[in-house]
mmCIF file of C-alpha atoms in Angstrom:
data_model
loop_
_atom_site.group_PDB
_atom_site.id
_atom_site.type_symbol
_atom_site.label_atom_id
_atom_site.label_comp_id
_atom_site.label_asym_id
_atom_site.label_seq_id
_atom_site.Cartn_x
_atom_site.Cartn_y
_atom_site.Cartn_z
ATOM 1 C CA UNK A 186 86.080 46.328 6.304
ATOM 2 C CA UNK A 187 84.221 48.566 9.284
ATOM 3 C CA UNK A 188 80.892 49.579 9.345
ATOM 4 C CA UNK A 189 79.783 52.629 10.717
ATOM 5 C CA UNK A 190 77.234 54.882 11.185
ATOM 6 C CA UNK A 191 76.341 58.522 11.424
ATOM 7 C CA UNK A 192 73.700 60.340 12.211
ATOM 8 C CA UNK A 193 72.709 64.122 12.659
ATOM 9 C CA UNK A 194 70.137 66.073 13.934
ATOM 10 C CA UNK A 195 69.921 69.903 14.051
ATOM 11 C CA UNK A 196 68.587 70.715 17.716
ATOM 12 C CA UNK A 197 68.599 68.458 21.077
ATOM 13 C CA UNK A 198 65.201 69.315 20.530
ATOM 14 C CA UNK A 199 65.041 66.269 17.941
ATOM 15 C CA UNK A 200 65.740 62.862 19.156
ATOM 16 C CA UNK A 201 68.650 60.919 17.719
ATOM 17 C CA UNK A 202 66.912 57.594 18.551
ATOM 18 C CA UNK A 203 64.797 57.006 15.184
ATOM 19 C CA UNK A 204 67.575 57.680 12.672
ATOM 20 C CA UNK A 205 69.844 54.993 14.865
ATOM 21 C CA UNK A 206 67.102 52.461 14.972
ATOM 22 C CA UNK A 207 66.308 52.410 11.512
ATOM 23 C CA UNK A 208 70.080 52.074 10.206
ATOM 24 C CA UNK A 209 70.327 49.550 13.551
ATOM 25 C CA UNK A 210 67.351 47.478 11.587
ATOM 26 C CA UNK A 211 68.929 47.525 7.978
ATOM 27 C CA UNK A 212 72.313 46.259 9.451
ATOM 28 C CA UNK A 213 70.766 43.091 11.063
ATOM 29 C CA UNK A 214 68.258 42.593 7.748
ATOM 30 C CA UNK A 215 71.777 42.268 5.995
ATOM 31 C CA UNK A 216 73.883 41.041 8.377
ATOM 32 C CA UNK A 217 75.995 43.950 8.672
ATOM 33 C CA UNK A 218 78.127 44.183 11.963
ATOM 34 C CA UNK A 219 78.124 47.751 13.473
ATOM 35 C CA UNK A 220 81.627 48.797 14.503
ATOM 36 C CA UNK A 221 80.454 52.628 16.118
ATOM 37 C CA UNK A 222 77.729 54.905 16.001
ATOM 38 C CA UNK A 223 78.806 58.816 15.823
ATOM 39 C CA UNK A 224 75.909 61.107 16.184
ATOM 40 C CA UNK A 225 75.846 64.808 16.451
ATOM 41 C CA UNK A 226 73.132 67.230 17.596
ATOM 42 C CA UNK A 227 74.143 70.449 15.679
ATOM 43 C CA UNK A 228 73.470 72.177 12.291
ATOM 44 C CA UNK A 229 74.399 70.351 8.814
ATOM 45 C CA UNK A 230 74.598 73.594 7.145
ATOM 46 C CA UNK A 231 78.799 73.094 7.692
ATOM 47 C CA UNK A 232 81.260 69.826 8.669
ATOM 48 C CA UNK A 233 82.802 71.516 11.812
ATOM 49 C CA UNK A 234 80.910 68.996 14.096
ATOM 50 C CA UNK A 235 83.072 67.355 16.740
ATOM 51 C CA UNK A 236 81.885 63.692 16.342
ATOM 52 C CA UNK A 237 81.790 63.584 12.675
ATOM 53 C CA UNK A 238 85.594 65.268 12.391
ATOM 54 C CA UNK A 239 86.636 62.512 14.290
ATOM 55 C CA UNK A 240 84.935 59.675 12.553
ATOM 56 C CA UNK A 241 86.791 61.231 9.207
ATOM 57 C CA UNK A 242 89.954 62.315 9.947
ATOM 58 C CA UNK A 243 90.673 59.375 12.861
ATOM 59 C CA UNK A 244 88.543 56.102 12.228
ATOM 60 C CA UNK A 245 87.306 55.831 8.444
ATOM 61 C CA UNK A 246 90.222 53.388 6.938
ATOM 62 C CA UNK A 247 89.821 52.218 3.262
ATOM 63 C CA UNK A 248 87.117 49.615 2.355
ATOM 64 C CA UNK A 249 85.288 50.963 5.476
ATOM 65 C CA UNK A 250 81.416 51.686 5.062
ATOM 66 C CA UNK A 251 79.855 54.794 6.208
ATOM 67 C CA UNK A 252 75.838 54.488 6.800
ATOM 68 C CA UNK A 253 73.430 57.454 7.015
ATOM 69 C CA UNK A 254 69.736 57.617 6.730
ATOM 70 C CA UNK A 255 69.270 60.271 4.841
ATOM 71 C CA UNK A 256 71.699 62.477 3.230
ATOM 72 C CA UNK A 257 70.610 65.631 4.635
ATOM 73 C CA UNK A 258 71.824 63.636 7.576
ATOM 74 C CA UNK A 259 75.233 64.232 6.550
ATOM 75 C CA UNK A 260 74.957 68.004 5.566
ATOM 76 C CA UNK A 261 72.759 70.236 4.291
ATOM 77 C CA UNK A 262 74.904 72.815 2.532
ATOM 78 C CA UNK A 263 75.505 70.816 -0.897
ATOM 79 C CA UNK A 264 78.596 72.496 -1.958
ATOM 80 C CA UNK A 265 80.374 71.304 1.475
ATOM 81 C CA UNK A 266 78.440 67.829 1.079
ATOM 82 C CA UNK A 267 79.677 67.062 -2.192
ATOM 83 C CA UNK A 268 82.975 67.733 -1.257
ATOM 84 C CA UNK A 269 82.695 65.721 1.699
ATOM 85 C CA UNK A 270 81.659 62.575 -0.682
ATOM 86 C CA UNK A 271 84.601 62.809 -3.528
ATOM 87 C CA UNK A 272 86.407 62.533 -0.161
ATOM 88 C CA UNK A 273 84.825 59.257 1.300
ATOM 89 C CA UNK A 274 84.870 58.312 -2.305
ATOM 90 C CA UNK A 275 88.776 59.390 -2.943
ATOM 91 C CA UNK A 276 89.946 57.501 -0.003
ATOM 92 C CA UNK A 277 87.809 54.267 -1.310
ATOM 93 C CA UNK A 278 84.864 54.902 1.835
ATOM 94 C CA UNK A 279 81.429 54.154 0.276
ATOM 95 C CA UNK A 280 78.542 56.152 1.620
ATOM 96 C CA UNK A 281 75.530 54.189 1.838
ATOM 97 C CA UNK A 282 72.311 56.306 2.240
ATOM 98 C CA UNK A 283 68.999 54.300 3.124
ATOM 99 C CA UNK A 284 66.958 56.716 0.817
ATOM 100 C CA UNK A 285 69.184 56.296 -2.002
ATOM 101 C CA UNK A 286 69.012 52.379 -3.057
ATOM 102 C CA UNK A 287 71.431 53.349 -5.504
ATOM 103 C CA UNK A 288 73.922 53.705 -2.807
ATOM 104 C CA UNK A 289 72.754 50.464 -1.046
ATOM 105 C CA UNK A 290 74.038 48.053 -4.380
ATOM 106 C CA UNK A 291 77.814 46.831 -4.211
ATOM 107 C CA UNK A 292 78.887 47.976 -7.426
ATOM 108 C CA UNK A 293 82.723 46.724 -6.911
ATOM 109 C CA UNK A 294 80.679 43.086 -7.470
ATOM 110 C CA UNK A 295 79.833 44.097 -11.293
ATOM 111 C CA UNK A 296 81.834 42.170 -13.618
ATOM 112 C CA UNK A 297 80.611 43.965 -16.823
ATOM 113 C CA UNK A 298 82.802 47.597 -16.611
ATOM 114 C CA UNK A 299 80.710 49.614 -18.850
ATOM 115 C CA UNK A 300 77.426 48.462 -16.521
ATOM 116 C CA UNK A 301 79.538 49.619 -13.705
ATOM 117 C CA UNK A 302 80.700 52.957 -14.679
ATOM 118 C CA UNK A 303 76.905 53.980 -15.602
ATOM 119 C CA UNK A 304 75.551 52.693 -11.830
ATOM 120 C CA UNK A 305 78.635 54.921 -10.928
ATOM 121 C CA UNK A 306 77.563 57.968 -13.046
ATOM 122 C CA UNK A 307 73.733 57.840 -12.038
ATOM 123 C CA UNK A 308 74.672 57.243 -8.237
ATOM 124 C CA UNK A 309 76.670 60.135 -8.066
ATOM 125 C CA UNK A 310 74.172 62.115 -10.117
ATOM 126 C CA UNK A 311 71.615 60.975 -7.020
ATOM 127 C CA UNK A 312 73.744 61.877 -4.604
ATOM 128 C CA UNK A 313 74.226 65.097 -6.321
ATOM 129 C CA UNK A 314 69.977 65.719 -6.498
ATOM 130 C CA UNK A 315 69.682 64.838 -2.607
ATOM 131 C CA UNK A 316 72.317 67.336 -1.999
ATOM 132 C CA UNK A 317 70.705 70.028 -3.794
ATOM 133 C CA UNK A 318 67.454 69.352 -2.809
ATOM 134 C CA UNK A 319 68.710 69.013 1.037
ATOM 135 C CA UNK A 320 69.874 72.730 0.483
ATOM 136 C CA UNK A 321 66.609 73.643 -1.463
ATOM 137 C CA UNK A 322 64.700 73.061 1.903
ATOM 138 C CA UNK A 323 66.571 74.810 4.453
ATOM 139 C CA UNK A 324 66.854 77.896 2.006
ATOM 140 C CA UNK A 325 63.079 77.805 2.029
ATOM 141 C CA UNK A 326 63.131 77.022 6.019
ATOM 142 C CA UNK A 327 65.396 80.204 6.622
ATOM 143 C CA UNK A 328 63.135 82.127 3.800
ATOM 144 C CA UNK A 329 60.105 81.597 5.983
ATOM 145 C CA UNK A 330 61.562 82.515 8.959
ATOM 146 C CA UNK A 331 63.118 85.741 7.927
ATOM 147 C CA UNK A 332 59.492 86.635 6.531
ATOM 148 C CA UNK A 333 57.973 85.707 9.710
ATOM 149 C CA UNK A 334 60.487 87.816 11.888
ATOM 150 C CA UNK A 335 59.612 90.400 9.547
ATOM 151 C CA UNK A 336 55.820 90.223 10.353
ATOM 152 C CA UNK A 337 56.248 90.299 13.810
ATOM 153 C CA UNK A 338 58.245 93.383 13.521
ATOM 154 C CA UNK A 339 55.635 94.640 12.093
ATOM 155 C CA UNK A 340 52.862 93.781 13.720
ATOM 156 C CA UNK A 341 54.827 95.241 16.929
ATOM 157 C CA UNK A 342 55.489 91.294 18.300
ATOM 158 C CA UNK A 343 59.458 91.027 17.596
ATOM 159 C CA UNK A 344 59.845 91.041 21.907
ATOM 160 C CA UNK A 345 57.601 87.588 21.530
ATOM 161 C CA UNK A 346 60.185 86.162 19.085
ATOM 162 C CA UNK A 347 63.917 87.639 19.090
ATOM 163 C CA UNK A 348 64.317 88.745 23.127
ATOM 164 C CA UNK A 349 62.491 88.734 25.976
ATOM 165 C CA UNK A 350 59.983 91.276 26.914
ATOM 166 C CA UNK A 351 61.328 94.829 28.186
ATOM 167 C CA UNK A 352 58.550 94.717 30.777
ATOM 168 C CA UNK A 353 55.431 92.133 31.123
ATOM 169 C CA UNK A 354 52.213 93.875 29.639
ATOM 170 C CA UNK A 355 50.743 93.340 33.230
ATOM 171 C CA UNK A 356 53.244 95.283 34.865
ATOM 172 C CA UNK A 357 52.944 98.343 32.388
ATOM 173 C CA UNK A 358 49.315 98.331 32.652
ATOM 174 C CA UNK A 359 49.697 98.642 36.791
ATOM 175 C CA UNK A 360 52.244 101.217 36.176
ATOM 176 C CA UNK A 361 50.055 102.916 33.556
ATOM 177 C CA UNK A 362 47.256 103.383 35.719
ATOM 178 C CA UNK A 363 49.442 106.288 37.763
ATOM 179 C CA UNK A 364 49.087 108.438 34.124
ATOM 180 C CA UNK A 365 45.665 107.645 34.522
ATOM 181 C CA UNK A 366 45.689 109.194 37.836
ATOM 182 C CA UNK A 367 47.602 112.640 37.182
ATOM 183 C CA UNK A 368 50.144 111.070 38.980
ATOM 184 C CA UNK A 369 53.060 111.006 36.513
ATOM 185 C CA UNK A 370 53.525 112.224 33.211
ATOM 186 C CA UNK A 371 54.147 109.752 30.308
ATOM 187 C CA UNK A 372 57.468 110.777 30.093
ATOM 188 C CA UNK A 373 58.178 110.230 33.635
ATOM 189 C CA UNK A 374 56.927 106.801 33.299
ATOM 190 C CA UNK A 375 59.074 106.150 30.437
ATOM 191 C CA UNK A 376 62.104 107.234 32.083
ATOM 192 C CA UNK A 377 61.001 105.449 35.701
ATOM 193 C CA UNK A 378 60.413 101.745 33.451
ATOM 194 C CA UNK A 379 63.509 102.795 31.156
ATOM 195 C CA UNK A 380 61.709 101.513 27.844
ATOM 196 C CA UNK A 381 62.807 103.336 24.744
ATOM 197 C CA UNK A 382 60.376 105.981 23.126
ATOM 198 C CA UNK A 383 59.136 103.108 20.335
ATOM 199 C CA UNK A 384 58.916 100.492 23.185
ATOM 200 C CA UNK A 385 56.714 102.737 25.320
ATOM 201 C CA UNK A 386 54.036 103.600 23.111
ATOM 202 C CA UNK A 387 53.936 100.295 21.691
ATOM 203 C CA UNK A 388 52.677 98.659 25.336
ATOM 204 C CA UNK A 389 50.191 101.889 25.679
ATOM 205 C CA UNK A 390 48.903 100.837 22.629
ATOM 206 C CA UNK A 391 48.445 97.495 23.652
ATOM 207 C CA UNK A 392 47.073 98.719 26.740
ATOM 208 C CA UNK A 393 44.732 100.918 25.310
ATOM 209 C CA UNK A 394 43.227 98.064 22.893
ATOM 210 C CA UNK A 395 42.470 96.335 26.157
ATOM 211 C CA UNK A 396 41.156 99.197 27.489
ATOM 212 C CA UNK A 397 39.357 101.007 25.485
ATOM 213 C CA UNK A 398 37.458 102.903 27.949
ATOM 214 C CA UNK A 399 40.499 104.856 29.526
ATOM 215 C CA UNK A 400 41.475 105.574 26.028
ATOM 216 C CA UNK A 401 37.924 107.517 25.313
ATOM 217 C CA UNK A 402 38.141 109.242 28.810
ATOM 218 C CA UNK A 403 42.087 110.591 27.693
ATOM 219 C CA UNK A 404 40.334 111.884 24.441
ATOM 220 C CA UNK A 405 37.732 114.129 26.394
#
């Protein structure tokens, strides 16, 4: 019997180093000898992770044990997670999740069968709950983000959020000031800066909230 452990995290942005620690912590508080750690720093919504395909399809024997902290750890998308698990399970792996203490008891230790098939039943069941709830919150992470690209577009911001700006609002202002002048037309200016008809008026707006003056002196 190996022990290993893997651990996930969406963006480098995130640090790998608390998940390890805190599975590093439960190993010594029961004397569990770490074979490997396998970590990878990309999304859980699917299994085609370099680090993890190797710790399945290459090191995981039989009677090995595979520890995670959490099992959104281990994916997020619970279809593809469950079917991950009946495969740990089908090739006699057992997950161990430090969130689910169901996972944590050694049911192969049970002598009474009927006891053992129910912790097997209501572990699975848990397992089954995590994995739906781990989905549950990244389809209300993605929900909130798709509503609050959708704001932006319409509040005129979607350069701030999806791309980077045609031209900084400091720059158009400077090169507004020459319609200001009589020295160009608008049009001109639009061509000159090459910012699309929608882009265009959307910085003289902004430029004309800042300056509300030039805007009253264009009305006259």
């Amino acid at each position: 019997m190996a022990v290993y452990v893997y651990h996930r995290t969406s963006t480098r942005d995130q640090h790998l180093d608390r998940g390890i620690h805190e599975i590093q912590i439960f190993c010594k508080e029961h004397d569990l000898e770490l074979e490997n750690i396998f970590t990878d720093q990309q999304t859980g919504k699917n299994f085609n992770r370099p680090r993890y395909m190797v710790l399945v399809e290459d090191v995981l024997r039989e009677g090995d044990i595979l520890l995670v902290t959490e099992l959104d750890r281990l994916g997020r998308n619970k279809r593809d997670t469950m079917v991950q698990i009946r495969k740990l399970q089908s090739r006699d792996v057992r997950l161990m999740v430090l969130e689910l203490p169901t996972t944590l008891m050694d049911l192969s230790k049970m002598d009474n069968s009927m006891a053992r098939l129910m912790m097997e039943t209501i572990n699975n069941m848990m397992l089954e709950l995590y994995a739906s709830i781990s989905e549950s919150e990244i389809q209300k992470k993605e929900k909130r983000q798709r509503e609050g690209i959708a704001m932006k577009k319409l509040r005129g911001e979607w350069d701030d959020y999806g791309r980077p700006p045609a031209i900084k609002e400091e720059e158009f202002a400077k090169a507004y000031q020459r319609v200001t002048a009589g020295e160009i037309t608008q049009a001109e200016l639009k061509r000159e800066l090459g910012l699309s008809h929608t882009t265009f008026y959307r910085y003289r707006k902004k430029y004309f909230e800042k300056n509300p003056e030039i805007f009253q002196s264009q009305k006259k």
